[in-house]
Amino acid sequence: MTFQSLILGPALPEILLAVLGLVLLMVGVFRKTDSTGLVGLLAVYGLLMALAVVGLGAAPETPQLAFGGLFIDDGFARYAKALTLLGAVLTLLLSMVWLKRENEGRFEFPILVLFATIGMMMMISANDLIALYMGLELQSLALYVIAAYQRDNLKSTEAGLKYFVLGALASGLLLYGMSLVYGFAGTTRFDGLAQVAAAEGGISTGLLIGIVFIIAGLAFKVSAVPFHMWAPDVYEGAPTPVTAFFAVAPKIAALTLFARVMMGPFAAYADQWQQVIILISILSMLLGGFAAIVQTNIKRLMAYSSIGHVGYALIGIAAGTTEGVRGVLVYLAIYLFMNVGTFTVILAMRQKGRAVEGINDLAGLSKQHPMMAAAMAVFMFSMAGVPPLAGFFGKFYVFMAAVNSGLFALAVIGVLSSVVAAFYYLRIIKLMYFDEATEPLDALSGTTMKVILIGTAAVVALFFLAPSVVVDGAQAAAEALTFASAR
């Protein structure tokens, strides 16, 4: 037994972040002068430290348990946490630029992001339905607040209230499903549920209804159809850096939690829940493809785009295999860089110092700011799935998983909806390169934003040179999840 596992155990990154969050809260309260910059910087360092602990330590060969078996540390959790932490770091850096520029600095913002990230990490490592719910609520409570961060802005307060009300409804569905599962299985532990499934010949009606309610609650958290209704309004109303955070870190955590729950305790019932996931995936892809076409606000367009991308990621879960989980993890890694880069451009959309969000405001961008236009074109082509950009590989791995599982119709619908979605991605490129601007956008300012924009564009454009860096890690993480559930 190592010194680390003896003292702090598998939850070391979460404990470090929790202690840091409490210390930063004290710093913010007792420091007399404005402390937003200091607290934000220390929060970024803390997240990087947690990322180093997660990423540099070798993943355990066998799952490590903590808190009486409620918390699990394995290769799958390490991979998902690394992506979540990276997403939190990048979006918090963008947020600090925005807070300073808009004079909205309050030290609570980075602390709320920190606590939301801890909740996401607990979700990823949940090994029990109660632990799952605790992590989910810790994340959600912080997100409700930062969605309504601009208290004097009607859209922001409406976004926060709408997210809170609908989130409470989703929590109710999730809790009801968990109650039914406990009532019919007699346990909330993931390994206990798996043993019940292995011992019984079939699934009882009550247990099946409970699983469907749990899927409904999780579908809300990933904004999958038909539980997507909050996403467009919240994406549009929330401050842009908050929207960027919403689109990346919580989405990664919720989708990996989705995979863990379906492929872990309920793996034996795959033939039952697979049909529900397939339906949700198809509806999400189709709605994300068609509804985004008529949008004029780029943040609403990105909301529908994210709904479509969730549909593609769910294809991997629907496959119900190690290959499918690998496809989901590769997709999420690529999705992280595409979205952070796109939201960096959206944050830079300003005319005479005033933030703008209209898609038509991007007209003529290539003539005014060719670097920003080129980066945006890379992100749009990648989201459309054009080879050899990274987005093509993300879709390739989930579609191949579906084909190898015999889900040919699902793969074909995925390809066709990608073609539909390509319309609105290409429309943005056409606006930037072939239309004339009515009023030019301001130049991209700030070293942080330039570094993030160039870095994410480089990763998306050059992914094809070394895809094994991501794919091999995703394969190991997927095997850690599916082999553990098979034992």
Coordinates of C-alpha atoms in Angstrom, one line a residue:
M1 CA 0.0 0.0 0.0
T2 CA 1.5 3.4 -1.0
F3 CA 1.6 6.4 1.3
Q4 CA -0.8 8.2 -1.0
S5 CA -3.5 5.5 -0.9
L6 CA -3.0 5.1 2.9
I7 CA -3.7 8.7 3.7
L8 CA -6.0 10.2 1.0
G9 CA -6.9 7.2 -1.2
P10 CA -8.4 7.3 -4.7
A11 CA -10.2 10.6 -4.0
L12 CA -7.0 12.7 -3.7
P13 CA -7.8 15.1 -6.6
E14 CA -11.4 15.8 -5.3
I15 CA -10.1 16.3 -1.7
L16 CA -7.4 18.7 -2.9
L17 CA -10.0 20.8 -4.9
A18 CA -12.5 20.8 -2.0
V19 CA -9.8 22.1 0.4
L20 CA -8.7 24.7 -2.1
G21 CA -12.3 25.8 -2.7
L22 CA -12.8 26.4 1.0
V23 CA -9.5 28.2 1.4
L24 CA -10.3 30.4 -1.7
L25 CA -13.7 31.2 -0.1
M26 CA -11.9 32.5 3.0
V27 CA -9.5 34.5 0.8
G28 CA -12.3 36.1 -1.1
V29 CA -14.3 37.0 2.1
F30 CA -11.5 38.4 4.2
R31 CA -9.4 40.1 1.5
K32 CA -10.4 43.8 1.4
T33 CA -9.5 44.7 -2.2
D34 CA -10.8 43.0 -5.3
S35 CA -9.7 39.4 -5.2
T36 CA -11.4 38.0 -8.3
G37 CA -8.1 37.9 -10.3
L38 CA -6.1 36.2 -7.4
V39 CA -8.9 33.7 -6.6
G40 CA -9.4 32.9 -10.3
L41 CA -5.6 32.3 -10.8
L42 CA -5.3 30.1 -7.8
A43 CA -8.4 28.1 -8.9
V44 CA -6.7 27.5 -12.3
Y45 CA -3.6 26.4 -10.6
G46 CA -5.6 24.1 -8.4
L47 CA -7.4 22.5 -11.4
L48 CA -4.0 22.0 -13.1
M49 CA -2.7 20.4 -9.9
A50 CA -5.7 18.0 -9.9
L51 CA -5.1 17.3 -13.6
A52 CA -1.5 16.5 -12.9
V53 CA -2.5 14.1 -10.0
V54 CA -5.1 12.4 -12.3
G55 CA -3.0 12.3 -15.5
L56 CA 0.5 11.6 -14.2
G57 CA -0.4 8.8 -11.9
A58 CA -0.6 5.4 -13.5
A59 CA -4.2 4.1 -13.7
P60 CA -4.7 1.3 -11.2
E61 CA -4.8 -2.2 -12.7
T62 CA -7.8 -3.1 -10.5
P63 CA -10.5 -0.5 -9.5
Q64 CA -9.7 1.2 -6.2
L65 CA -12.6 2.0 -3.9
A66 CA -13.1 4.7 -1.3
F67 CA -15.8 5.9 1.1
G68 CA -17.1 2.5 1.8
G69 CA -17.3 1.5 -1.9
L70 CA -19.3 4.5 -2.9
F71 CA -16.4 6.0 -4.9
I72 CA -14.3 4.2 -7.6
D73 CA -11.0 5.1 -9.2
D74 CA -10.2 3.2 -12.4
G75 CA -8.8 3.9 -15.9
F76 CA -12.1 5.0 -17.2
A77 CA -12.6 7.6 -14.4
R78 CA -9.0 8.9 -14.9
Y79 CA -9.5 9.5 -18.6
A80 CA -12.9 11.2 -18.1
K81 CA -11.6 13.3 -15.2
A82 CA -8.6 14.5 -17.3
L83 CA -11.0 15.7 -20.0
T84 CA -13.3 17.4 -17.5
L85 CA -10.5 19.2 -15.7
L86 CA -8.9 20.3 -19.0
G87 CA -12.3 21.7 -20.1
A88 CA -12.7 23.5 -16.8
V89 CA -9.2 25.0 -17.0
L90 CA -9.7 26.3 -20.5
T91 CA -13.2 27.8 -19.9
L92 CA -12.2 29.3 -16.6
L93 CA -9.3 31.1 -18.4
L94 CA -11.7 32.4 -20.9
S95 CA -14.1 33.4 -18.1
M96 CA -11.4 35.5 -16.3
V97 CA -10.8 37.5 -19.5
W98 CA -14.5 38.1 -19.8
L99 CA -15.0 39.0 -16.1
K100 CA -12.3 41.7 -16.4
R101 CA -13.5 43.1 -19.7
E102 CA -17.1 43.3 -18.6
N103 CA -16.2 44.6 -15.1
E104 CA -18.3 41.7 -13.7
G105 CA -15.5 40.5 -11.4
R106 CA -16.8 38.7 -8.2
F107 CA -14.6 36.2 -6.4
E108 CA -17.5 33.7 -6.1
F109 CA -17.4 32.9 -9.9
P110 CA -14.2 30.8 -10.0
I111 CA -15.1 29.1 -6.7
L112 CA -18.4 28.0 -8.1
V113 CA -16.7 26.6 -11.2
L114 CA -14.3 24.8 -8.8
F115 CA -17.2 23.2 -6.8
A116 CA -19.1 22.3 -10.0
T117 CA -16.0 20.5 -11.2
I118 CA -15.7 18.6 -8.0
G119 CA -19.3 17.5 -8.5
M120 CA -18.5 16.3 -12.0
M121 CA -15.5 14.3 -10.8
M122 CA -17.7 12.7 -8.1
M123 CA -20.3 11.8 -10.8
I124 CA -17.6 10.2 -12.9
S125 CA -16.3 8.1 -10.0
A126 CA -19.8 7.2 -8.6
N127 CA -20.1 3.6 -7.7
D128 CA -23.5 3.8 -6.1
L129 CA -26.8 5.5 -7.1
I130 CA -26.7 7.7 -4.0
A131 CA -23.1 8.9 -4.7
L132 CA -24.2 9.5 -8.3
Y133 CA -27.0 11.8 -7.1
M134 CA -24.8 13.7 -4.6
G135 CA -22.2 14.4 -7.3
L136 CA -25.0 15.4 -9.8
E137 CA -26.6 17.9 -7.3
L138 CA -23.2 19.4 -6.3
Q139 CA -22.6 20.1 -9.9
S140 CA -26.1 21.4 -10.7
L141 CA -26.4 23.8 -7.7
A142 CA -23.2 25.6 -8.8
L143 CA -24.3 25.7 -12.4
Y144 CA -27.8 27.1 -11.5
V145 CA -26.0 30.1 -9.8
I146 CA -23.5 30.9 -12.6
A147 CA -26.2 30.6 -15.3
A148 CA -27.9 33.6 -13.5
Y149 CA -24.5 35.3 -12.8
Q150 CA -25.5 38.6 -14.4
R151 CA -28.3 39.4 -11.9
D152 CA -29.3 42.7 -13.6
N153 CA -29.7 41.0 -17.0
L154 CA -33.2 39.7 -17.7
K155 CA -32.0 36.9 -20.0
S156 CA -29.4 35.7 -17.6
T157 CA -31.8 35.5 -14.6
E158 CA -34.4 33.8 -16.8
A159 CA -31.8 31.3 -17.9
G160 CA -30.8 30.5 -14.3
L161 CA -34.4 30.2 -13.2
K162 CA -35.4 28.0 -16.2
Y163 CA -32.4 25.7 -15.7
F164 CA -33.2 25.4 -11.9
V165 CA -36.9 24.6 -12.4
L166 CA -36.3 22.1 -15.2
G167 CA -33.2 20.7 -13.4
A168 CA -35.4 20.1 -10.3
L169 CA -37.9 18.2 -12.4
A170 CA -35.1 16.0 -13.9
S171 CA -33.7 15.4 -10.4
G172 CA -37.2 14.2 -9.4
L173 CA -37.4 11.8 -12.3
L174 CA -33.9 10.5 -11.5
L175 CA -34.7 10.0 -7.8
Y176 CA -38.0 8.2 -8.6
G177 CA -36.1 5.9 -10.9
M178 CA -33.5 5.2 -8.3
S179 CA -36.2 4.5 -5.7
L180 CA -37.8 1.9 -8.0
V181 CA -34.5 0.3 -8.7
Y182 CA -33.7 0.1 -5.0
G183 CA -37.2 -1.2 -4.3
F184 CA -37.0 -4.1 -6.8
A185 CA -33.3 -4.9 -6.6
G186 CA -32.7 -4.3 -2.9
T187 CA -29.5 -2.3 -3.3
T188 CA -28.1 1.0 -4.7
R189 CA -24.5 -0.3 -5.1
F190 CA -23.4 -0.7 -8.7
D191 CA -21.7 -4.0 -8.1
G192 CA -24.8 -5.2 -6.1
L193 CA -27.1 -4.3 -9.0
A194 CA -24.8 -6.1 -11.4
Q195 CA -25.0 -9.3 -9.2
V196 CA -28.8 -9.0 -9.0
A197 CA -28.9 -8.8 -12.8
A198 CA -26.6 -11.8 -13.2
A199 CA -28.6 -13.9 -10.7
E200 CA -32.0 -13.3 -12.2
G201 CA -33.1 -14.8 -15.5
G202 CA -35.0 -11.7 -16.7
I203 CA -35.8 -8.2 -15.7
S204 CA -38.9 -7.3 -13.6
T205 CA -41.3 -4.6 -14.9
G206 CA -40.6 -2.4 -11.9
L207 CA -36.9 -2.5 -12.4
L208 CA -37.3 -1.7 -16.1
I209 CA -39.4 1.3 -15.3
G210 CA -36.9 2.5 -12.8
I211 CA -34.1 2.2 -15.4
V212 CA -36.2 4.2 -17.9
F213 CA -36.7 7.0 -15.3
I214 CA -32.9 7.0 -14.6
I215 CA -32.2 7.3 -18.3
A216 CA -34.7 10.3 -18.5
G217 CA -32.9 12.1 -15.6
L218 CA -29.5 11.5 -17.2
A219 CA -30.8 12.5 -20.7
F220 CA -31.8 15.9 -19.2
K221 CA -28.2 16.5 -18.0
V222 CA -26.8 15.8 -21.4
S223 CA -29.6 17.8 -23.1
A224 CA -30.7 14.8 -25.2
V225 CA -34.2 14.9 -26.9
P226 CA -36.9 15.0 -25.6
F227 CA -35.3 16.5 -22.5
H228 CA -33.4 19.2 -24.4
M229 CA -35.8 22.1 -24.0
W230 CA -33.7 24.0 -21.5
A231 CA -30.5 24.1 -23.6
P232 CA -31.3 26.8 -26.3
D233 CA -32.6 29.3 -23.8
V234 CA -29.9 28.7 -21.2
Y235 CA -27.1 28.8 -23.8
E236 CA -28.5 32.1 -25.1
G237 CA -29.3 33.7 -21.8
A238 CA -26.2 32.7 -19.7
P239 CA -23.0 34.8 -20.0
T240 CA -20.9 33.5 -22.9
P241 CA -18.0 32.0 -20.9
V242 CA -20.6 30.2 -18.7
T243 CA -22.2 28.8 -21.9
A244 CA -18.7 27.6 -23.0
F245 CA -18.4 25.9 -19.6
F246 CA -21.9 24.3 -20.0
A247 CA -21.0 23.1 -23.5
V248 CA -17.8 21.3 -22.4
A249 CA -17.1 20.1 -18.9
P250 CA -20.6 19.1 -17.6
K251 CA -21.4 17.5 -20.9
I252 CA -18.3 15.3 -20.7
A253 CA -19.0 14.3 -17.1
A254 CA -22.7 13.5 -17.7
L255 CA -22.0 11.4 -20.9
T256 CA -19.3 9.4 -19.1
L257 CA -21.6 8.9 -16.2
F258 CA -24.3 7.8 -18.7
A259 CA -21.8 5.2 -20.0
R260 CA -20.8 4.0 -16.6
V261 CA -24.4 3.5 -15.4
M262 CA -25.5 1.7 -18.6
M263 CA -22.3 -0.4 -19.1
G264 CA -21.8 -1.1 -15.3
P265 CA -24.8 -2.1 -13.1
F266 CA -27.3 -2.4 -16.0
A267 CA -25.0 -4.1 -18.6
A268 CA -26.9 -7.3 -18.3
Y269 CA -30.1 -5.5 -19.4
A270 CA -28.5 -4.0 -22.5
D271 CA -31.2 -5.5 -24.8
Q272 CA -33.8 -3.6 -22.8
W273 CA -32.2 -0.1 -22.5
Q274 CA -30.5 -0.2 -25.9
Q275 CA -33.8 0.5 -27.6
V276 CA -34.4 3.6 -25.5
I277 CA -30.9 4.9 -26.1
I278 CA -31.2 4.4 -29.8
L279 CA -34.5 6.4 -29.9
I280 CA -33.0 9.2 -27.9
S281 CA -29.9 9.2 -30.1
I282 CA -31.9 9.4 -33.4
L283 CA -34.2 12.2 -32.1
S284 CA -31.2 14.2 -30.8
M285 CA -29.3 13.9 -34.1
L286 CA -32.4 14.9 -36.2
L287 CA -33.4 17.8 -34.0
G288 CA -29.9 19.1 -33.7
G289 CA -29.5 18.9 -37.5
F290 CA -32.8 20.5 -38.6
A291 CA -33.6 23.0 -35.7
A292 CA -30.2 24.8 -36.0
I293 CA -30.8 25.7 -39.6
V294 CA -33.2 28.5 -38.8
Q295 CA -31.2 30.0 -35.9
T296 CA -29.9 33.6 -36.2
N297 CA -28.2 33.7 -32.7
I298 CA -24.9 31.8 -32.7
K299 CA -25.2 30.7 -29.1
R300 CA -28.6 29.2 -29.8
L301 CA -27.1 27.5 -32.9
M302 CA -24.4 26.1 -30.7
A303 CA -27.1 24.8 -28.3
Y304 CA -28.7 22.8 -31.1
S305 CA -25.3 21.8 -32.4
S306 CA -24.5 20.3 -28.9
I307 CA -27.8 18.4 -28.9
G308 CA -26.9 16.9 -32.3
H309 CA -23.4 16.0 -31.0
V310 CA -24.9 14.3 -27.9
G311 CA -26.9 12.2 -30.3
Y312 CA -23.7 11.1 -32.1
A313 CA -22.0 10.3 -28.7
L314 CA -25.0 8.2 -27.6
I315 CA -24.5 6.0 -30.7
G316 CA -21.4 4.6 -28.9
I317 CA -23.4 3.9 -25.7
A318 CA -26.2 2.3 -27.7
A319 CA -23.6 -0.1 -29.3
G320 CA -23.1 -1.5 -25.8
T321 CA -19.5 -2.7 -26.5
T322 CA -16.0 -1.8 -25.5
E323 CA -15.6 -0.4 -29.0
G324 CA -18.6 1.8 -28.5
V325 CA -17.3 3.2 -25.2
R326 CA -14.0 3.9 -26.9
G327 CA -15.9 5.8 -29.6
V328 CA -17.7 7.9 -27.0
L329 CA -14.4 8.8 -25.2
V330 CA -12.6 9.7 -28.5
Y331 CA -15.6 11.8 -29.5
L332 CA -15.7 13.7 -26.2
A333 CA -11.9 14.4 -26.4
I334 CA -12.3 16.0 -29.8
Y335 CA -15.6 17.7 -28.9
L336 CA -13.7 19.5 -26.1
F337 CA -11.2 21.2 -28.4
M338 CA -13.8 22.0 -31.1
N339 CA -16.1 23.7 -28.6
V340 CA -13.6 25.6 -26.6
G341 CA -12.1 27.0 -29.8
T342 CA -15.5 28.0 -31.2
F343 CA -16.6 29.7 -28.0
T344 CA -13.3 31.6 -28.0
V345 CA -14.3 33.1 -31.3
I346 CA -17.8 33.8 -30.0
L347 CA -16.3 35.6 -27.0
A348 CA -14.2 37.7 -29.4
M349 CA -17.3 38.8 -31.4
R350 CA -17.4 42.5 -30.4
Q351 CA -18.3 45.6 -32.4
K352 CA -16.8 48.9 -31.0
G353 CA -16.4 47.2 -27.6
R354 CA -20.0 45.8 -27.5
A355 CA -20.6 42.1 -27.5
V356 CA -22.7 40.7 -30.5
E357 CA -24.1 37.3 -31.0
G358 CA -25.8 37.4 -34.4
I359 CA -24.5 34.8 -37.0
N360 CA -24.6 37.5 -39.6
D361 CA -22.1 39.6 -37.5
L362 CA -19.4 37.1 -38.8
A363 CA -19.8 38.3 -42.3
G364 CA -16.5 39.4 -43.9
L365 CA -14.5 38.1 -41.0
S366 CA -11.8 36.7 -43.3
K367 CA -11.0 40.2 -44.7
Q368 CA -10.8 41.8 -41.3
H369 CA -9.2 39.1 -39.1
P370 CA -8.0 36.2 -41.3
M371 CA -6.4 34.2 -38.4
M372 CA -9.7 34.2 -36.5
A373 CA -11.7 33.3 -39.6
A374 CA -9.3 30.5 -40.5
A375 CA -9.5 29.0 -37.0
M376 CA -13.3 29.3 -37.0
A377 CA -13.4 27.6 -40.4
V378 CA -11.3 24.7 -39.0
F379 CA -13.8 24.3 -36.1
M380 CA -16.8 24.4 -38.4
F381 CA -15.4 21.9 -41.0
S382 CA -14.4 19.6 -38.1
M383 CA -17.9 19.8 -36.5
A384 CA -19.4 18.9 -39.9
G385 CA -17.1 15.8 -40.0
V386 CA -15.0 16.8 -43.0
P387 CA -11.7 14.7 -43.2
P388 CA -8.9 14.9 -42.2
L389 CA -10.0 17.1 -39.4
A390 CA -10.5 15.8 -35.9
G391 CA -14.3 15.8 -36.0
F392 CA -14.2 13.2 -38.8
F393 CA -12.4 10.7 -36.5
G394 CA -14.9 11.3 -33.7
K395 CA -17.8 10.3 -35.9
F396 CA -15.9 7.5 -37.6
Y397 CA -15.3 5.7 -34.3
V398 CA -18.9 5.9 -33.1
F399 CA -20.3 4.9 -36.5
M400 CA -18.0 2.0 -36.8
A401 CA -19.0 0.8 -33.3
A402 CA -22.6 0.9 -34.4
V403 CA -21.9 -1.0 -37.6
N404 CA -19.9 -3.7 -35.8
S405 CA -22.8 -4.1 -33.3
G406 CA -25.3 -4.5 -36.1
L407 CA -27.0 -1.1 -35.7
F408 CA -26.8 -0.3 -39.4
A409 CA -29.9 1.9 -39.4
L410 CA -28.6 4.0 -36.6
A411 CA -25.3 4.5 -38.4
V412 CA -27.0 5.5 -41.6
I413 CA -29.3 8.0 -39.8
G414 CA -26.2 9.4 -38.1
V415 CA -24.4 9.9 -41.5
L416 CA -27.5 11.5 -43.0
S417 CA -28.0 13.9 -40.1
S418 CA -24.4 14.9 -40.4
V419 CA -25.0 15.9 -44.0
V420 CA -28.0 18.1 -42.8
A421 CA -25.9 19.7 -40.0
A422 CA -23.1 20.4 -42.5
F423 CA -25.4 23.0 -44.0
Y424 CA -25.4 25.4 -41.1
Y425 CA -21.7 24.9 -40.4
L426 CA -20.8 25.7 -44.0
R427 CA -23.2 28.7 -43.9
I428 CA -20.9 30.3 -41.3
I429 CA -17.9 29.7 -43.5
K430 CA -19.6 31.2 -46.5
L431 CA -20.5 34.3 -44.4
M432 CA -16.9 34.7 -43.3
Y433 CA -15.3 34.3 -46.7
F434 CA -17.9 35.5 -49.3
D435 CA -20.1 38.1 -47.7
E436 CA -19.4 41.7 -47.0
A437 CA -19.5 43.0 -43.4
T438 CA -21.9 45.8 -42.5
E439 CA -19.9 46.6 -39.4
P440 CA -16.4 45.0 -38.8
L441 CA -15.7 43.1 -35.6
D442 CA -13.1 44.3 -33.2
A443 CA -9.6 42.7 -33.4
L444 CA -9.0 39.7 -31.1
S445 CA -7.2 41.0 -28.0
G446 CA -5.6 39.3 -25.1
T447 CA -2.8 36.8 -25.1
T448 CA -4.8 34.1 -23.3
M449 CA -7.5 34.1 -25.9
K450 CA -5.0 34.0 -28.8
V451 CA -3.1 31.1 -27.2
I452 CA -6.3 29.1 -26.6
L453 CA -7.6 29.8 -30.2
I454 CA -4.3 28.8 -31.9
G455 CA -3.8 25.8 -29.6
T456 CA -7.3 24.4 -30.1
A457 CA -7.2 25.0 -33.8
A458 CA -3.9 23.2 -34.1
V459 CA -5.1 20.2 -32.2
V460 CA -8.3 19.9 -34.3
A461 CA -6.4 20.5 -37.6
L462 CA -3.4 18.2 -36.9
F463 CA -5.2 15.4 -35.0
F464 CA -4.8 13.0 -37.9
L465 CA -1.0 13.1 -37.5
A466 CA -1.1 11.2 -34.2
P467 CA -4.6 10.0 -33.4
S468 CA -3.2 7.1 -31.4
V469 CA -2.4 9.5 -28.5
V470 CA -6.2 9.9 -27.8
V471 CA -7.4 6.6 -29.3
D472 CA -5.1 4.3 -27.3
G473 CA -5.9 6.1 -24.0
A474 CA -9.6 5.8 -24.8
Q475 CA -9.2 2.1 -25.6
A476 CA -7.6 1.5 -22.2
A477 CA -10.2 3.5 -20.4
A478 CA -13.1 1.6 -22.2
E479 CA -11.5 -1.7 -21.4
A480 CA -11.3 -0.7 -17.7
L481 CA -15.0 0.0 -17.7
T482 CA -16.3 -3.0 -19.7
F483 CA -13.9 -5.6 -18.2
A484 CA -14.8 -4.6 -14.7
S485 CA -18.5 -4.9 -15.4
A486 CA -17.9 -8.3 -17.0
R487 CA -16.2 -9.7 -13.9

